Amino acid sequence: KEPDRALLAIKNAQKNQLINEENANLFKRLQSNAYLLQYRKSAVFEGANASVNLALIDAALKSDPSNPEVGQEIARLIAAGQGAPPAFQEALQKQLASGQATAITHILLANRQLQDGKITSAIPHLQIALAQAPNSPMVMNNLGLAIALTDESQVERALQLSQKAVDLEPNNAEY
């Protein structure tokens, strides 16, 4: 209900010419986020099956192509094995190239690549995710594992990362 009310308020602001040069970007982001909230409320991911309304992601993307939350949802689609339309992939690539992508976006993409056996391709995403979320044990562990599997000269660094993950979450059996 809240996203619908937000979109209605934005339409009223447009209708009453309350949006100007100074606040236009704010309204674009608000509109984009409202569409994302609608999408998140409607999306269902169950194993390999997903029920998603791509039109809502498209509306969010068109409202604000620079919104990193949109890129994150596109990455979530890819991570779930759903793929993404070319326009979504292009928008995600722009966010990745410009440094706008969130740590979660990088984690989702890295984990998908790890699942697909593309370990070397996952490493840059994990490195960026670690830079953005330096205290994430999951990122440390996954990066440590990826490094250990791909670069024998970096085994010590891999062990350090994995040990730090264990130190931060000693009861996590996955580390």
PDB file of C-alpha atoms in Angstrom:
ATOM      1  CA  LYS A   1       0.000   0.000   0.000  1.00  0.00           C
ATOM      2  CA  GLU A   2       2.801   2.426   0.845  1.00  0.00           C
ATOM      3  CA  PRO A   3       4.498   2.169  -2.576  1.00  0.00           C
ATOM      4  CA  ASP A   4       1.158   2.872  -4.254  1.00  0.00           C
ATOM      5  CA  ARG A   5       0.635   5.943  -2.079  1.00  0.00           C
ATOM      6  CA  ALA A   6       4.180   7.134  -2.804  1.00  0.00           C
ATOM      7  CA  LEU A   7       3.635   6.811  -6.558  1.00  0.00           C
ATOM      8  CA  LEU A   8       0.340   8.671  -6.257  1.00  0.00           C
ATOM      9  CA  ALA A   9       2.040  11.465  -4.298  1.00  0.00           C
ATOM     10  CA  ILE A  10       4.744  11.724  -6.977  1.00  0.00           C
ATOM     11  CA  LYS A  11       2.104  11.904  -9.722  1.00  0.00           C
ATOM     12  CA  ASN A  12       0.336  14.653  -7.788  1.00  0.00           C
ATOM     13  CA  ALA A  13       3.610  16.531  -7.401  1.00  0.00           C
ATOM     14  CA  GLN A  14       4.165  16.269 -11.155  1.00  0.00           C
ATOM     15  CA  LYS A  15       0.596  17.325 -11.875  1.00  0.00           C
ATOM     16  CA  ASN A  16       0.877  20.324  -9.561  1.00  0.00           C
ATOM     17  CA  GLN A  17       4.287  21.212 -10.994  1.00  0.00           C
ATOM     18  CA  LEU A  18       6.056  20.822  -7.650  1.00  0.00           C
ATOM     19  CA  ILE A  19       9.015  19.056  -9.213  1.00  0.00           C
ATOM     20  CA  ASN A  20      11.766  21.419 -10.284  1.00  0.00           C
ATOM     21  CA  GLU A  21      15.433  21.271 -11.226  1.00  0.00           C
ATOM     22  CA  GLU A  22      16.539  21.221  -7.600  1.00  0.00           C
ATOM     23  CA  ASN A  23      14.412  18.277  -6.496  1.00  0.00           C
ATOM     24  CA  ALA A  24      13.960  16.315  -9.732  1.00  0.00           C
ATOM     25  CA  ASN A  25      16.622  13.721  -8.907  1.00  0.00           C
ATOM     26  CA  LEU A  26      15.109  13.136  -5.485  1.00  0.00           C
ATOM     27  CA  PHE A  27      11.688  12.511  -6.997  1.00  0.00           C
ATOM     28  CA  LYS A  28      13.184  10.183  -9.609  1.00  0.00           C
ATOM     29  CA  ARG A  29      14.873   8.143  -6.870  1.00  0.00           C
ATOM     30  CA  LEU A  30      11.688   8.087  -4.790  1.00  0.00           C
ATOM     31  CA  GLN A  31       9.679   6.910  -7.772  1.00  0.00           C
ATOM     32  CA  SER A  32      12.263   4.260  -8.609  1.00  0.00           C
ATOM     33  CA  ASN A  33      12.297   3.032  -5.004  1.00  0.00           C
ATOM     34  CA  ALA A  34       8.497   2.881  -4.906  1.00  0.00           C
ATOM     35  CA  TYR A  35       8.484   0.635  -7.987  1.00  0.00           C
ATOM     36  CA  LEU A  36      11.194  -1.494  -6.366  1.00  0.00           C
ATOM     37  CA  LEU A  37       9.089  -1.869  -3.224  1.00  0.00           C
ATOM     38  CA  GLN A  38       6.172  -3.042  -5.353  1.00  0.00           C
ATOM     39  CA  TYR A  39       8.474  -5.479  -7.123  1.00  0.00           C
ATOM     40  CA  ARG A  40       9.931  -6.851  -3.881  1.00  0.00           C
ATOM     41  CA  LYS A  41       6.475  -7.350  -2.416  1.00  0.00           C
ATOM     42  CA  SER A  42       5.387  -9.322  -5.478  1.00  0.00           C
ATOM     43  CA  ALA A  43       8.560 -11.306  -6.257  1.00  0.00           C
ATOM     44  CA  VAL A  44       8.761 -14.922  -5.141  1.00  0.00           C
ATOM     45  CA  PHE A  45      11.994 -16.907  -5.390  1.00  0.00           C
ATOM     46  CA  GLU A  46      11.660 -20.617  -4.598  1.00  0.00           C
ATOM     47  CA  GLY A  47      14.633 -22.729  -5.614  1.00  0.00           C
ATOM     48  CA  ALA A  48      15.028 -22.645  -9.382  1.00  0.00           C
ATOM     49  CA  ASN A  49      11.542 -21.181  -9.799  1.00  0.00           C
ATOM     50  CA  ALA A  50      10.767 -17.516  -9.610  1.00  0.00           C
ATOM     51  CA  SER A  51       7.693 -15.407 -10.066  1.00  0.00           C
ATOM     52  CA  VAL A  52       8.679 -11.838 -10.842  1.00  0.00           C
ATOM     53  CA  ASN A  53       7.118  -8.803 -12.471  1.00  0.00           C
ATOM     54  CA  LEU A  54       9.875  -7.498 -14.724  1.00  0.00           C
ATOM     55  CA  ALA A  55       7.718  -4.515 -15.695  1.00  0.00           C
ATOM     56  CA  LEU A  56       8.198  -3.131 -12.169  1.00  0.00           C
ATOM     57  CA  ILE A  57      11.986  -3.414 -12.411  1.00  0.00           C
ATOM     58  CA  ASP A  58      11.778  -1.795 -15.824  1.00  0.00           C
ATOM     59  CA  ALA A  59       9.703   1.072 -14.402  1.00  0.00           C
ATOM     60  CA  ALA A  60      12.205   1.495 -11.545  1.00  0.00           C
ATOM     61  CA  LEU A  61      15.083   1.478 -14.015  1.00  0.00           C
ATOM     62  CA  LYS A  62      13.426   4.023 -16.307  1.00  0.00           C
ATOM     63  CA  SER A  63      12.623   6.277 -13.333  1.00  0.00           C
ATOM     64  CA  ASP A  64      16.234   6.330 -12.155  1.00  0.00           C
ATOM     65  CA  PRO A  65      18.839   4.363 -14.147  1.00  0.00           C
ATOM     66  CA  SER A  66      21.515   5.219 -11.580  1.00  0.00           C
ATOM     67  CA  ASN A  67      19.615   3.724  -8.615  1.00  0.00           C
ATOM     68  CA  PRO A  68      21.978   1.059  -7.212  1.00  0.00           C
ATOM     69  CA  GLU A  69      19.024  -0.769  -5.664  1.00  0.00           C
ATOM     70  CA  VAL A  70      17.732  -1.507  -9.170  1.00  0.00           C
ATOM     71  CA  GLY A  71      21.086  -3.005 -10.107  1.00  0.00           C
ATOM     72  CA  GLN A  72      20.918  -5.091  -6.963  1.00  0.00           C
ATOM     73  CA  GLU A  73      17.547  -6.555  -7.983  1.00  0.00           C
ATOM     74  CA  ILE A  74      18.858  -7.285 -11.469  1.00  0.00           C
ATOM     75  CA  ALA A  75      21.813  -9.079  -9.872  1.00  0.00           C
ATOM     76  CA  ARG A  76      19.367 -11.023  -7.679  1.00  0.00           C
ATOM     77  CA  LEU A  77      17.584 -12.221 -10.825  1.00  0.00           C
ATOM     78  CA  ILE A  78      20.877 -13.339 -12.325  1.00  0.00           C
ATOM     79  CA  ALA A  79      21.955 -14.995  -9.072  1.00  0.00           C
ATOM     80  CA  ALA A  80      18.689 -16.921  -8.957  1.00  0.00           C
ATOM     81  CA  GLY A  81      19.444 -18.272 -12.421  1.00  0.00           C
ATOM     82  CA  GLN A  82      16.621 -16.301 -14.010  1.00  0.00           C
ATOM     83  CA  GLY A  83      18.779 -14.247 -16.319  1.00  0.00           C
ATOM     84  CA  ALA A  84      17.902 -10.695 -17.190  1.00  0.00           C
ATOM     85  CA  PRO A  85      16.763  -8.960 -20.383  1.00  0.00           C
ATOM     86  CA  PRO A  86      19.547  -7.230 -22.351  1.00  0.00           C
ATOM     87  CA  ALA A  87      18.445  -3.740 -21.253  1.00  0.00           C
ATOM     88  CA  PHE A  88      18.703  -4.819 -17.608  1.00  0.00           C
ATOM     89  CA  GLN A  89      22.100  -6.376 -18.175  1.00  0.00           C
ATOM     90  CA  GLU A  90      23.306  -3.192 -19.878  1.00  0.00           C
ATOM     91  CA  ALA A  91      22.090  -1.033 -16.988  1.00  0.00           C
ATOM     92  CA  LEU A  92      23.788  -3.344 -14.494  1.00  0.00           C
ATOM     93  CA  GLN A  93      27.038  -3.220 -16.461  1.00  0.00           C
ATOM     94  CA  LYS A  94      26.917   0.588 -16.429  1.00  0.00           C
ATOM     95  CA  GLN A  95      26.489   0.597 -12.659  1.00  0.00           C
ATOM     96  CA  LEU A  96      29.332  -1.885 -12.224  1.00  0.00           C
ATOM     97  CA  ALA A  97      31.624   0.127 -14.499  1.00  0.00           C
ATOM     98  CA  SER A  98      30.829   3.411 -12.754  1.00  0.00           C
ATOM     99  CA  GLY A  99      31.317   1.988  -9.259  1.00  0.00           C
ATOM    100  CA  GLN A 100      27.672   2.559  -8.311  1.00  0.00           C
ATOM    101  CA  ALA A 101      26.915  -1.110  -7.620  1.00  0.00           C
ATOM    102  CA  THR A 102      26.346  -2.116  -4.007  1.00  0.00           C
ATOM    103  CA  ALA A 103      28.322  -4.723  -2.089  1.00  0.00           C
ATOM    104  CA  ILE A 104      25.248  -6.961  -2.238  1.00  0.00           C
ATOM    105  CA  THR A 105      25.190  -6.663  -6.034  1.00  0.00           C
ATOM    106  CA  HIS A 106      28.798  -7.813  -6.189  1.00  0.00           C
ATOM    107  CA  ILE A 107      28.144 -10.625  -3.702  1.00  0.00           C
ATOM    108  CA  LEU A 108      25.150 -11.879  -5.688  1.00  0.00           C
ATOM    109  CA  LEU A 109      27.086 -11.850  -8.958  1.00  0.00           C
ATOM    110  CA  ALA A 110      30.157 -13.474  -7.376  1.00  0.00           C
ATOM    111  CA  ASN A 111      28.109 -16.224  -5.766  1.00  0.00           C
ATOM    112  CA  ARG A 112      26.405 -16.964  -9.091  1.00  0.00           C
ATOM    113  CA  GLN A 113      29.801 -17.220 -10.771  1.00  0.00           C
ATOM    114  CA  LEU A 114      31.081 -19.494  -8.010  1.00  0.00           C
ATOM    115  CA  GLN A 115      28.035 -21.727  -8.464  1.00  0.00           C
ATOM    116  CA  ASP A 116      28.723 -21.837 -12.199  1.00  0.00           C
ATOM    117  CA  GLY A 117      32.372 -22.791 -11.571  1.00  0.00           C
ATOM    118  CA  LYS A 118      33.675 -19.438 -12.839  1.00  0.00           C
ATOM    119  CA  ILE A 119      35.917 -18.919  -9.837  1.00  0.00           C
ATOM    120  CA  THR A 120      38.372 -16.518 -11.455  1.00  0.00           C
ATOM    121  CA  SER A 121      35.505 -14.297 -12.644  1.00  0.00           C
ATOM    122  CA  ALA A 122      34.077 -14.167  -9.133  1.00  0.00           C
ATOM    123  CA  ILE A 123      37.256 -12.789  -7.548  1.00  0.00           C
ATOM    124  CA  PRO A 124      36.964  -9.144  -8.721  1.00  0.00           C
ATOM    125  CA  HIS A 125      33.368  -8.994  -7.455  1.00  0.00           C
ATOM    126  CA  LEU A 126      34.428 -10.455  -4.119  1.00  0.00           C
ATOM    127  CA  GLN A 127      37.308  -7.989  -3.841  1.00  0.00           C
ATOM    128  CA  ILE A 128      34.996  -5.042  -4.465  1.00  0.00           C
ATOM    129  CA  ALA A 129      32.419  -6.465  -2.063  1.00  0.00           C
ATOM    130  CA  LEU A 130      35.113  -6.805   0.601  1.00  0.00           C
ATOM    131  CA  ALA A 131      36.220  -3.208   0.043  1.00  0.00           C
ATOM    132  CA  GLN A 132      32.605  -2.059   0.473  1.00  0.00           C
ATOM    133  CA  ALA A 133      31.790  -4.441   3.335  1.00  0.00           C
ATOM    134  CA  PRO A 134      35.153  -5.045   5.029  1.00  0.00           C
ATOM    135  CA  ASN A 135      33.674  -6.923   7.992  1.00  0.00           C
ATOM    136  CA  SER A 136      31.617  -9.454   6.049  1.00  0.00           C
ATOM    137  CA  PRO A 137      32.713 -12.973   7.049  1.00  0.00           C
ATOM    138  CA  MET A 138      30.862 -14.513   4.112  1.00  0.00           C
ATOM    139  CA  VAL A 139      32.745 -12.334   1.626  1.00  0.00           C
ATOM    140  CA  MET A 140      36.066 -13.029   3.374  1.00  0.00           C
ATOM    141  CA  ASN A 141      35.439 -16.763   3.328  1.00  0.00           C
ATOM    142  CA  ASN A 142      34.327 -16.871  -0.302  1.00  0.00           C
ATOM    143  CA  LEU A 143      37.216 -14.682  -1.437  1.00  0.00           C
ATOM    144  CA  GLY A 144      39.672 -16.797   0.554  1.00  0.00           C
ATOM    145  CA  LEU A 145      38.318 -19.957  -1.036  1.00  0.00           C
ATOM    146  CA  ALA A 146      38.353 -18.476  -4.544  1.00  0.00           C
ATOM    147  CA  ILE A 147      41.952 -17.270  -4.127  1.00  0.00           C
ATOM    148  CA  ALA A 148      43.083 -20.619  -2.711  1.00  0.00           C
ATOM    149  CA  LEU A 149      41.551 -22.436  -5.677  1.00  0.00           C
ATOM    150  CA  THR A 150      43.021 -20.162  -8.342  1.00  0.00           C
ATOM    151  CA  ASP A 151      46.375 -18.815  -7.156  1.00  0.00           C
ATOM    152  CA  GLU A 152      48.814 -21.010  -5.251  1.00  0.00           C
ATOM    153  CA  SER A 153      51.066 -18.017  -4.597  1.00  0.00           C
ATOM    154  CA  GLN A 154      48.254 -16.390  -2.578  1.00  0.00           C
ATOM    155  CA  VAL A 155      47.469 -19.305  -0.239  1.00  0.00           C
ATOM    156  CA  GLU A 156      48.668 -17.359   2.808  1.00  0.00           C
ATOM    157  CA  ARG A 157      46.296 -14.482   2.009  1.00  0.00           C
ATOM    158  CA  ALA A 158      43.488 -16.974   1.424  1.00  0.00           C
ATOM    159  CA  LEU A 159      44.107 -18.548   4.815  1.00  0.00           C
ATOM    160  CA  GLN A 160      44.175 -15.135   6.502  1.00  0.00           C
ATOM    161  CA  LEU A 161      40.831 -14.203   4.962  1.00  0.00           C
ATOM    162  CA  SER A 162      39.258 -17.515   5.939  1.00  0.00           C
ATOM    163  CA  GLN A 163      40.648 -17.286   9.474  1.00  0.00           C
ATOM    164  CA  LYS A 164      39.276 -13.779   9.903  1.00  0.00           C
ATOM    165  CA  ALA A 165      35.857 -15.050   8.744  1.00  0.00           C
ATOM    166  CA  VAL A 166      36.022 -17.804  11.367  1.00  0.00           C
ATOM    167  CA  ASP A 167      37.124 -15.309  14.029  1.00  0.00           C
ATOM    168  CA  LEU A 168      34.133 -13.096  13.238  1.00  0.00           C
ATOM    169  CA  GLU A 169      31.628 -15.976  13.130  1.00  0.00           C
ATOM    170  CA  PRO A 170      33.128 -18.887  15.052  1.00  0.00           C
ATOM    171  CA  ASN A 171      29.838 -20.825  15.148  1.00  0.00           C
ATOM    172  CA  ASN A 172      29.249 -20.751  11.392  1.00  0.00           C
ATOM    173  CA  ALA A 173      29.850 -24.296  10.189  1.00  0.00           C
ATOM    174  CA  GLU A 174      30.283 -23.119   6.579  1.00  0.00           C
ATOM    175  CA  TYR A 175      33.588 -21.434   7.416  1.00  0.00           C
TER     176      TYR A 175
END
